[in-house]
Structures are given as C-alpha cells and as structure tokens.
Short mmCIF file of C-alpha atoms and ligand atoms in Angstrom, two decimals:
data_model
loop_
_atom_site.label_atom_id
_atom_site.label_comp_id
_atom_site.label_asym_id
_atom_site.label_seq_id
_atom_site.Cartn_x
_atom_site.Cartn_y
_atom_site.Cartn_z
CA UNK K 288 -0.01 -0.13 0.41
CA UNK K 289 1.30 3.07 -0.70
CA UNK K 290 0.54 5.95 1.12
CA UNK K 291 0.11 9.47 -0.98
CA UNK K 292 1.23 12.35 0.33
CA UNK K 293 -1.26 14.54 0.04
CA UNK K 294 -3.46 15.59 3.08
CA UNK K 295 -6.82 15.96 0.90
CA UNK K 296 -10.41 17.60 3.39
CA UNK K 297 -12.62 14.73 2.09
CA UNK K 298 -13.01 11.31 -0.37
CA UNK K 299 -15.20 13.71 -2.90
CA UNK K 300 -11.91 16.18 -3.23
CA UNK K 301 -9.95 13.30 -3.75
CA UNK K 302 -12.71 10.98 -5.76
CA UNK K 303 -13.14 14.66 -7.80
CA UNK K 304 -9.78 15.62 -8.69
CA UNK K 305 -7.83 11.90 -9.07
CA UNK K 306 -10.91 9.58 -11.13
CA UNK K 307 -9.58 6.23 -8.91
CA UNK K 308 -9.95 3.34 -11.49
CA UNK K 309 -8.97 1.16 -8.39
CA UNK K 310 -10.31 0.95 -4.71
CA UNK K 311 -9.34 3.67 -2.79
CA UNK K 312 -9.01 3.02 1.74
CA UNK K 313 -9.46 6.78 2.26
CA UNK K 314 -7.75 7.75 5.72
CA UNK K 315 -8.07 9.89 8.99
CA UNK K 316 -5.77 10.27 11.54
CA UNK K 317 -7.24 12.31 13.68
CA UNK K 318 -10.40 10.08 13.64
CA UNK K 319 -8.47 7.58 14.81
CA UNK K 320 -7.06 9.43 17.51
CA UNK K 321 -10.01 10.35 19.07
CA UNK K 322 -11.52 7.00 18.84
CA UNK K 323 -7.93 5.94 21.12
CA UNK K 324 -8.22 8.25 23.48
CA UNK K 325 -12.16 7.81 23.99
CA UNK K 326 -10.95 3.96 24.08
CA UNK K 327 -8.26 4.64 26.61
CA UNK K 328 -10.29 7.20 29.21
CA UNK K 329 -13.19 5.45 29.34
CA UNK K 330 -12.08 2.25 29.72
CA UNK K 331 -11.46 0.94 33.49
CA UNK K 332 -7.82 -1.08 32.88
CA UNK K 333 -4.69 -0.07 30.35
CA UNK K 334 -5.83 -0.57 26.64
CA UNK K 335 -3.07 -2.06 23.68
CA UNK K 336 -4.46 -2.54 20.44
CA UNK K 337 -4.43 -5.90 17.74
CA UNK K 338 -1.99 -5.34 15.47
CA UNK K 339 -3.62 -8.20 13.04
CA UNK K 340 -6.92 -5.97 12.27
CA UNK K 341 -5.08 -3.24 10.74
CA UNK K 342 -1.18 -3.21 10.80
CA UNK K 343 -0.69 -0.51 8.53
CA UNK K 344 3.11 1.93 10.23
CA UNK K 345 0.18 4.73 10.59
CA UNK K 346 -2.11 3.63 12.25
CA UNK K 347 0.40 1.61 15.15
CA UNK K 348 2.03 5.73 14.71
CA UNK K 349 -1.27 7.18 14.95
CA UNK K 350 -2.13 4.93 18.07
CA UNK K 351 0.88 5.53 20.01
CA UNK K 352 0.88 9.09 19.43
CA UNK K 353 -2.35 9.60 21.23
CA UNK K 354 -1.23 6.40 23.89
CA UNK K 355 -1.46 3.89 23.35
CA UNK K 356 1.50 1.94 25.20
CA UNK K 357 0.54 -1.78 24.78
CA UNK K 358 -0.11 -3.92 21.51
CA UNK K 359 -1.71 -7.67 21.30
CA UNK K 360 0.95 -9.40 17.88
CA UNK K 361 0.43 -12.83 16.98
CA UNK K 362 4.20 -12.98 14.79
CA UNK K 363 7.39 -12.75 14.53
CA UNK K 364 6.45 -9.60 11.88
CA UNK K 365 4.20 -7.26 14.26
CA UNK K 366 6.81 -7.90 16.72
CA UNK K 367 9.05 -6.24 14.96
CA UNK K 368 6.84 -3.91 13.28
CA UNK K 369 5.33 -2.33 16.29
CA UNK K 370 9.76 -2.44 17.98
CA UNK K 371 9.98 -0.21 15.22
CA UNK K 372 7.78 2.28 15.10
CA UNK K 373 6.82 2.36 19.33
CA UNK K 374 10.37 0.76 21.12
CA UNK K 375 8.82 1.33 24.36
CA UNK K 376 5.48 -0.33 24.04
CA UNK K 377 4.91 -3.27 25.73
CA UNK K 378 4.45 -6.43 23.47
CA UNK K 379 1.92 -8.96 23.92
CA UNK K 380 2.04 -12.15 22.41
CA UNK K 381 -0.97 -13.61 22.01
CA UNK K 382 -1.30 -15.84 19.82
CA UNK K 383 -1.45 -19.28 21.24
CA UNK K 384 0.33 -21.27 19.11
CA UNK K 385 4.51 -20.29 18.71
CA UNK K 386 7.05 -21.99 17.26
CA UNK K 387 10.11 -22.26 19.35
CA UNK K 388 11.89 -20.65 17.18
CA UNK K 389 9.45 -18.40 17.52
CA UNK K 390 9.20 -17.83 21.78
CA UNK K 391 13.11 -17.92 21.91
CA UNK K 392 13.32 -14.69 19.61
CA UNK K 393 9.84 -12.54 20.82
CA UNK K 394 12.33 -13.53 24.26
CA UNK K 395 15.22 -11.61 22.42
CA UNK K 396 12.45 -9.04 21.57
CA UNK K 397 11.84 -8.57 24.79
CA UNK K 398 8.51 -9.62 24.55
CA UNK K 399 7.73 -10.36 28.20
CA UNK K 400 3.73 -11.69 28.27
CA UNK K 401 2.21 -14.22 26.49
CA UNK K 402 -0.83 -15.77 26.29
CA UNK K 403 -1.13 -19.92 26.13
CA UNK K 404 -4.07 -22.74 25.76
CA UNK K 405 -3.41 -26.01 26.24
CA UNK K 406 0.26 -27.74 28.44
CA UNK K 407 1.69 -28.76 24.26
CA UNK K 408 2.56 -25.25 24.06
CA UNK K 409 2.83 -24.00 28.08
CA UNK K 410 5.55 -26.69 28.23
CA UNK K 411 7.44 -24.86 24.86
CA UNK K 412 7.07 -21.52 26.73
CA UNK K 413 8.25 -23.08 30.68
CA UNK K 414 10.86 -23.76 28.82
CA UNK K 415 11.91 -20.92 27.10
CA UNK K 416 10.93 -17.37 29.00
CA UNK K 417 12.39 -16.43 31.60
CA UNK K 418 11.82 -15.21 35.43
CA UNK K 419 8.57 -12.26 35.62
CA UNK K 420 7.47 -13.90 32.10
CA UNK K 421 3.72 -13.44 32.18
CA UNK K 422 1.18 -16.03 30.70
CA UNK K 423 -2.52 -15.51 30.52
CA UNK K 424 -4.22 -18.58 29.88
CA UNK K 425 -6.98 -18.55 27.28
CA UNK K 426 -10.24 -19.82 28.57
CA UNK K 427 -13.54 -20.57 26.30
CA UNK K 428 -17.38 -20.24 27.48
CA UNK K 429 -20.15 -20.99 25.12
CA UNK K 430 -21.72 -17.40 25.75
CA UNK K 431 -23.75 -15.96 22.45
CA UNK K 432 -23.73 -11.90 21.45
CA UNK K 433 -20.61 -11.63 18.65
CA UNK K 434 -20.83 -12.05 14.96
CA UNK K 435 -19.43 -15.64 15.01
CA UNK K 436 -17.21 -18.28 17.56
CA UNK K 437 -13.77 -17.73 18.28
CA UNK K 438 -14.02 -20.92 20.87
CA UNK K 439 -13.97 -23.02 18.28
CA UNK K 440 -10.24 -22.85 17.05
CA UNK K 441 -8.69 -21.15 20.80
CA UNK K 442 -9.24 -21.25 24.30
CA UNK K 443 -8.71 -23.45 26.83
CA UNK K 444 -11.95 -24.78 29.04
CA UNK K 445 -12.80 -24.20 32.40
CA UNK K 446 -11.55 -27.48 33.78
CA UNK K 447 -8.45 -27.16 31.39
CA UNK K 448 -7.36 -23.44 32.14
CA UNK K 449 -7.36 -24.43 35.73
CA UNK K 450 -4.58 -27.07 35.79
CA UNK K 451 -2.77 -25.05 33.48
CA UNK K 452 -3.34 -21.13 35.97
CA UNK K 453 -1.95 -23.58 38.88
CA UNK K 454 1.59 -24.43 36.66
CA UNK K 455 2.11 -21.25 35.19
CA UNK K 456 1.85 -20.03 39.24
CA UNK K 457 3.71 -23.18 40.24
CA UNK K 458 6.41 -22.48 37.88
CA UNK K 459 6.70 -18.70 40.00
CA UNK K 460 5.58 -16.53 36.85
CA UNK K 461 3.03 -13.82 36.38
CA UNK K 462 0.44 -15.88 35.79
CA UNK K 463 -3.22 -14.26 34.08
CA UNK K 464 -6.19 -15.09 32.39
CA UNK K 465 -7.58 -13.62 29.47
CA UNK K 466 -10.74 -14.36 26.82
CA UNK K 467 -12.05 -13.25 23.70
CA UNK K 468 -15.90 -13.54 23.76
CA UNK K 469 -15.61 -13.38 20.41
CA UNK K 470 -15.52 -10.36 17.21
CA UNK K 471 -17.99 -7.52 16.66
CA UNK K 472 -19.45 -8.41 20.65
CA UNK K 473 -22.29 -5.90 21.40
CA UNK K 474 -24.20 -8.03 24.58
CA UNK K 475 -22.18 -6.51 27.58
CA UNK K 476 -23.60 -10.02 29.67
CA UNK K 477 -21.02 -12.13 27.83
CA UNK K 478 -17.98 -10.47 29.36
CA UNK K 479 -19.55 -10.53 32.53
CA UNK K 480 -20.25 -14.39 31.93
CA UNK K 481 -16.21 -14.40 31.15
CA UNK K 482 -15.29 -11.77 34.22
CA UNK K 483 -17.34 -14.61 36.43
CA UNK K 484 -15.99 -17.48 35.14
CA UNK K 485 -12.62 -16.48 35.19
CA UNK K 486 -13.16 -15.38 38.88
CA UNK K 487 -13.94 -19.40 39.39
CA UNK K 488 -11.23 -20.63 37.71
CA UNK K 489 -9.14 -18.58 39.58
CA UNK K 490 -9.97 -19.97 43.43
CA UNK K 491 -10.08 -23.53 41.83
CA UNK K 492 -6.52 -23.44 40.68
CA UNK K 493 -5.72 -21.32 44.43
CA UNK K 494 -4.29 -18.78 41.75
CA UNK K 495 -4.49 -14.37 42.58
CA UNK K 496 -4.20 -14.02 39.73
CA UNK K 497 -2.58 -10.22 38.35
CA UNK K 498 -4.53 -9.26 35.51
CA UNK K 499 -7.37 -10.00 33.66
CA UNK K 500 -7.47 -9.48 29.74
CA UNK K 501 -11.22 -9.33 28.41
CA UNK K 502 -9.52 -9.17 25.06
CA UNK K 503 -11.04 -7.46 21.94
CA UNK K 504 -14.06 -7.99 20.74
CA UNK K 505 -15.68 -4.32 21.49
CA UNK K 506 -18.66 -3.70 17.67
CA UNK K 507 -17.90 -0.93 15.68
CA UNK K 508 -20.37 0.99 13.35
CA UNK K 509 -21.53 -1.06 10.84
CA UNK K 510 -24.62 -1.18 10.27
CA UNK K 511 -26.57 2.39 9.51
CA UNK K 512 -28.59 4.43 12.24
CA UNK K 513 -27.05 4.43 15.77
CA UNK K 514 -22.98 3.36 16.59
CA UNK K 515 -23.64 0.38 19.38
CA UNK K 516 -22.50 1.53 22.74
CA UNK K 517 -19.19 0.82 24.11
CA UNK K 518 -19.65 2.66 28.14
CA UNK K 519 -22.36 0.00 28.79
CA UNK K 520 -19.73 -2.60 28.57
CA UNK K 521 -17.45 -0.51 29.92
CA UNK K 522 -19.05 -0.02 32.71
CA UNK K 523 -20.28 -4.25 32.55
CA UNK K 524 -16.67 -5.07 32.82
CA UNK K 525 -16.08 -2.79 35.83
CA UNK K 526 -19.13 -4.04 37.90
CA UNK K 527 -18.29 -7.44 37.10
CA UNK K 528 -14.81 -7.60 38.00
CA UNK K 529 -15.68 -6.46 41.23
CA UNK K 530 -17.98 -8.59 42.04
CA UNK K 531 -16.28 -11.25 40.42
CA UNK K 532 -13.19 -11.01 42.53
CA UNK K 533 -13.85 -8.36 45.38
CA UNK K 534 -13.12 -4.27 45.64
CA UNK K 535 -10.05 -5.26 47.20
CA UNK K 536 -8.49 -8.56 45.50
CA UNK K 537 -9.47 -7.00 41.77
CA UNK K 538 -6.75 -7.46 39.00
CA UNK K 539 -5.77 -5.56 37.68
CA UNK K 540 -7.82 -4.92 33.23
CA UNK K 541 -6.44 -4.78 30.34
CA UNK K 542 -7.98 -5.30 26.99
CA UNK K 543 -6.63 -5.23 23.13
CA UNK K 544 -9.33 -4.29 21.03
CA UNK K 545 -8.62 -4.16 16.94
CA UNK K 546 -11.51 -3.26 15.32
CA UNK K 547 -13.37 -0.99 18.19
CA UNK K 548 -10.15 1.40 17.34
CA UNK K 549 -9.07 1.97 13.98
CA UNK K 550 -13.09 0.87 12.17
CA UNK K 551 -14.06 4.31 12.14
CA UNK K 552 -11.21 5.96 10.47
CA UNK K 553 -11.16 4.22 7.51
CA UNK K 554 -13.41 4.73 4.52
CA UNK K 555 -13.18 2.55 0.91
CA UNK K 556 -14.47 3.82 -1.73
CA UNK K 557 -14.86 1.52 -4.10
CA UNK K 558 -15.84 2.12 -7.70
CA UNK K 559 -19.30 0.70 -10.01
CA UNK K 560 -17.89 -1.26 -13.46
CA UNK K 561 -20.92 -2.19 -14.14
CA UNK K 562 -24.83 -1.44 -14.10
CA UNK K 563 -25.58 -4.96 -15.69
CA UNK K 564 -28.66 -4.43 -17.63
CA UNK K 565 -29.81 -2.04 -14.59
CA UNK K 566 -29.81 -4.33 -11.56
CA UNK K 567 -26.93 -5.92 -10.78
CA UNK K 568 -23.98 -3.94 -9.24
CA UNK K 569 -20.39 -4.74 -10.01
CA UNK K 570 -18.22 -2.87 -7.90
CA UNK K 571 -14.13 -3.00 -8.56
CA UNK K 572 -13.83 -4.57 -4.62
CA UNK K 573 -15.98 -7.66 -3.01
CA UNK K 574 -15.09 -9.82 -0.97
CA UNK K 575 -11.17 -11.22 -2.54
CA UNK K 576 -10.03 -7.58 -1.41
CA UNK K 577 -11.05 -4.98 0.99
CA UNK K 578 -14.38 -5.67 2.00
CA UNK K 579 -13.17 -9.71 2.89
CA UNK K 580 -15.03 -9.49 5.71
CA UNK K 581 -18.45 -8.94 5.04
CA UNK K 582 -18.45 -12.66 3.63
CA UNK K 583 -17.68 -13.76 7.43
CA UNK K 584 -19.73 -11.19 9.73
CA UNK K 585 -22.39 -9.36 7.14
CA UNK K 586 -22.35 -6.98 4.92
CA UNK K 587 -22.08 -2.86 5.97
CA UNK K 588 -24.53 -1.12 4.64
CA UNK K 589 -23.03 2.65 5.85
CA UNK K 590 -22.60 3.63 2.19
CA UNK K 591 -22.54 7.22 0.81
CA UNK K 592 -22.68 7.50 -3.38
CA UNK K 593 -20.40 10.11 -5.34
CA UNK K 594 -21.35 10.37 -8.55
CA UNK K 595 -18.01 10.67 -10.95
CA UNK K 596 -17.94 14.26 -10.32
CA UNK K 597 -18.04 14.57 -6.40
CA UNK K 598 -21.99 14.67 -6.13
CA UNK K 599 -24.34 13.44 -3.76
CA UNK K 600 -26.41 10.78 -5.12
CA UNK K 601 -29.50 10.80 -3.05
CA UNK K 602 -32.28 9.41 -5.29
CA UNK K 603 -34.71 6.55 -3.46
CA UNK K 604 -33.09 3.58 -1.42
CA UNK K 605 -33.41 0.35 -4.09
CA UNK K 606 -32.23 -3.01 -2.90
CA UNK K 607 -29.50 -4.01 -5.27
CA UNK K 608 -27.41 -7.04 -5.84
CA UNK K 609 -23.71 -6.54 -5.16
CA UNK K 610 -20.62 -8.37 -6.93
CA UNK K 611 -17.06 -7.91 -6.45
CA UNK K 612 -14.55 -7.29 -9.88
CA UNK K 613 -13.07 -11.65 -10.10
CA UNK K 614 -14.13 -13.41 -12.42
CA UNK K 615 -16.12 -15.77 -9.44
CA UNK K 616 -19.80 -16.69 -8.76
CA UNK K 617 -17.99 -16.35 -5.19
CA UNK K 618 -17.83 -12.87 -5.41
CA UNK K 619 -20.89 -11.75 -3.85
CA UNK K 620 -21.55 -9.27 -1.22
CA UNK K 621 -24.21 -10.63 1.69
CA UNK K 622 -28.01 -10.14 1.62
CA UNK K 623 -28.80 -6.73 -1.06
CA UNK K 624 -27.35 -3.23 -0.12
CA UNK K 625 -29.63 -0.51 -0.54
CA UNK K 626 -28.21 2.27 -3.25
CA UNK K 627 -30.06 5.46 -4.78
CA UNK K 628 -31.72 4.61 -7.68
CA UNK K 629 -29.43 7.32 -9.76
CA UNK K 630 -26.62 4.93 -8.83
CA UNK K 631 -25.23 5.13 -12.04
CA UNK K 632 -22.01 3.67 -13.69
CA UNK K 633 -18.42 5.12 -12.50
CA UNK K 634 -20.39 6.00 -9.51
CA UNK K 635 -18.51 5.27 -6.08
CA UNK K 636 -19.38 3.87 -3.12
CA UNK K 637 -18.14 4.70 -0.17
CA UNK K 638 -18.06 2.02 2.59
CA UNK K 639 -17.86 3.69 6.56
CA UNK K 640 -16.23 1.65 9.15
CA UNK K 641 -14.17 0.05 7.41
CA UNK K 642 -10.34 -0.27 8.85
CA UNK K 643 -10.29 -3.30 10.57
CA UNK K 644 -10.01 -6.53 9.16
CA UNK K 645 -9.93 -5.41 5.43
CA UNK K 646 -6.13 -3.64 3.95
CA UNK K 647 -4.46 -6.33 5.51
CA UNK K 648 -7.02 -9.08 4.12
CA UNK K 649 -7.13 -8.09 1.10
CA UNK K 650 -5.97 -10.85 -1.57
CA UNK K 651 -4.29 -10.08 -6.05
CA UNK K 652 -7.05 -12.52 -6.93
CA UNK K 653 -7.81 -12.16 -10.87
CA UNK K 654 -5.77 -9.12 -10.86
CA UNK K 655 -7.64 -7.01 -9.07
CA UNK K 656 -7.16 -5.46 -5.23
CA UNK K 657 -4.27 -3.22 -5.84
CA UNK K 658 -5.90 -0.39 -2.39
CA UNK K 659 -4.36 3.18 -2.95
CA UNK K 660 -4.47 4.67 0.97
CA UNK K 661 -4.97 8.04 0.89
CA UNK K 662 -4.97 10.66 4.21
CA UNK K 663 -8.46 12.82 4.87
CA UNK K 664 -9.61 15.19 7.07
CA UNK K 665 -12.44 14.02 7.33
CA UNK K 666 -14.17 10.75 6.53
CA UNK K 667 -18.12 12.16 5.75
CA UNK K 668 -18.24 12.41 1.46
C1 LIG L 580 -6.58 -12.99 20.09
C2 LIG L 580 -6.99 -11.21 20.31
N1 LIG L 580 -6.63 -10.55 20.52
C3 LIG L 580 -7.50 -9.06 20.44
C4 LIG L 580 -8.25 -9.23 18.79
C5 LIG L 580 -9.20 -8.81 18.98
O1 LIG L 580 -10.40 -8.79 17.86
P1 LIG L 580 -11.07 -7.29 17.38
O2 LIG L 580 -10.66 -6.96 16.38
O3 LIG L 580 -12.82 -7.95 17.83
O4 LIG L 580 -11.17 -6.38 18.85
C6 LIG L 580 -8.54 -10.93 18.57
C7 LIG L 580 -8.17 -11.54 17.43
O5 LIG L 580 -9.17 -12.02 16.00
C8 LIG L 580 -7.45 -11.80 18.92
O6 LIG L 580 -8.00 -12.96 18.07
#
C-alpha cells in the first residue's frame, strides 16, 4: 500500500481530482486518535491494540501518538513492526500457537507477556521464557453475542484452564487469565459471564491472578443508525470484576481491541464497474479485496454514493445485489445493499467504518485488489 503525501479534505475532493479506477482506502488520523483517546479515558484498565486488525504503519504510529502503550501481536513480523514504530511499547504475544524458534526470538525482542491454551504449548513456554514473564491462560465459554464463535479455534475449557493456571503459578511466573468473547460482540452480558468464570478458575486453582485481559470483541459501527455504545460494556466489565473478585482483590484489567479502535478511521471508495442491465451492481472491490470480512460477519450498509464529479446521489433507496470484480461466483456481498435509484456506472460507493480486517486481508485474486491509501481530514463524503 502506498500512502499519498497529500492530505485531502474529504474523499469527494480526492475522487474528483483523481477519478481512480482502483479502490481507494481513505484514512483519517484524527478520527483514529480520537477513538483511541476516548477508549483510554473510558476503559477501566490498560488499552492495548490488536495489530492484526490493521497493521498499517500510519495506524500503529497514530495509536502510539494518541497514548496506546501496549500492543497485542500474533507473529514475529508484528513484533518487529511495533518494536520499530513504538520501541517502548509493551508487547503481548497472544497468538496461543507459536513455534519454539518464534518464542525464543520473541524473548530476545523483549516480549514478556504470552497467552496459552494447551498443556503442550505451556511446556514450550516454560522451557524458554525468563523469570518475571506473564503467562495469561486463555479460556472459552459457550456464550453468544458475537458475530462468530472464537472458541472454535482457541481457548481452554474451564477445567483445563484451571490446571494450566496452577502450573503457571507453580513455575513462579506471573499468572493471568485472558479471553476473547468473539468479534463485534454487542452484548455486555458476554463479558460478565467470562469475568465471573475467570474468578471461578482463579479460585479453583488457588491463584491470585495479576491481570485479567478481557479481550477484543468490542463492536464498531457497521449498520446504518446509531453506533453501538461502548460505555455500557465498559461499565458492565468494571462492575462484574468487583462483583466476581471483590473490591480488594480485583486483578488489573487489560483489553486488546482491534476493530473498535480502528474501524471508524477508514472508509473505502469502490467504483461501479457495471450496472448490468440496470440491475446487478459490479464494484471494483469485493470479498477477495478490502470487503473480505463482509462475507464472514455480514454486510456494512453505511454507504454514501458519489457521482464521478463528487456529487452525492440522493435518489430513493433500491435494494441491489452487489458483486465484486473477480470472475468468481462467490464474489458477492451478503444479502442486498440499499443504493440510490440514480446510481450510475462509474459512480463511487463509499463504505464507512472499514478500517478493521480490510487492508490486511485484501488479496490480488484474479489480478484485482490494488488498493491505494489516501489521507483525509474527514471521512464524511
Ligand atoms: C487474541 C486476540 N485479541 C484481540 C483480537 C481483536 O479482536 P477485535 O478486532 O474483535 O477487537 C483478536 C482478533 O482476532 C484476537 O485474536
């Protein structure tokens, strides 16, 4: 991804001047810094950033500038990226499966916090990490409220988590617990259930945990209407922690949001390649590009449509089937998308709230997927 040097006032200004044939991701650093500052002010603990959701250098730099001091990393490449851009930040290597070589390298690069959800993976860590290292046992519960089930891949059962926590404490390392309620989770009750279970695991293991990492999973604004509120989730987390552990024995809280920090800071302009026989819309981006996640967790309908001259289309909404550019039948956005009746070939459809899991997972399938990034002061069309 190349970052243009010019800062544009709005996406419309850029689109008018450049008439790009390929998709363009607009990035508003001010929006990102504002999200981060609000999260840091309102969350009752340490806010770290899940790099996987958007590892763009400008994103990491702006989050560090806004006061984010910790990063959840999943690979050596992410560790090196953060070390280079935010050398003093703490790194939490929370991909629960790592090779021995990766663990050794991470230790060398100063990582002192790891998560674990299996006895075999804990054995690798115990052999390689120095004294003073934090090991957070990741557990899972069968709770709903998120866009998809994260427990299918990671997380120990409550029973296994209890055993793992005992072993971490017995090894003299810093024992913590962690969970992820699933991404785009809108229900505070999911966090409450996890926090209550965490206290149960700690009690059963006879371990006073140093920290409780309540994951990512915080929702971003994907559907038209009011954005999901984070304040009730933060309040529920705070209350549940005191209730479950007691006011005097509360572990320090930590969170690692990706989506909720970065989503709102980017908007994608995809161009209408064809309005086939006035019916189906073919865009120059789709599920193999920056819109990949829509196929996994549902569509984003916060769209604005602009003519090639940058004028807002305001016709009555018509539900349309929308396809991406590749020659692949799967390349279709889920359901239908309400687009203005006066939509025309070569218009731009601006998808808002697209900063998470978009630039990072865009492929070059079928020769498409070239994605420019432009910096804008504001993202409203
Ligand atoms: C361990 C871990 N932490 C945090 C996140 C970020 O989740 P979200 O973007 O839903 O906040 C993920 C996402 O996959 C994850 O695997």
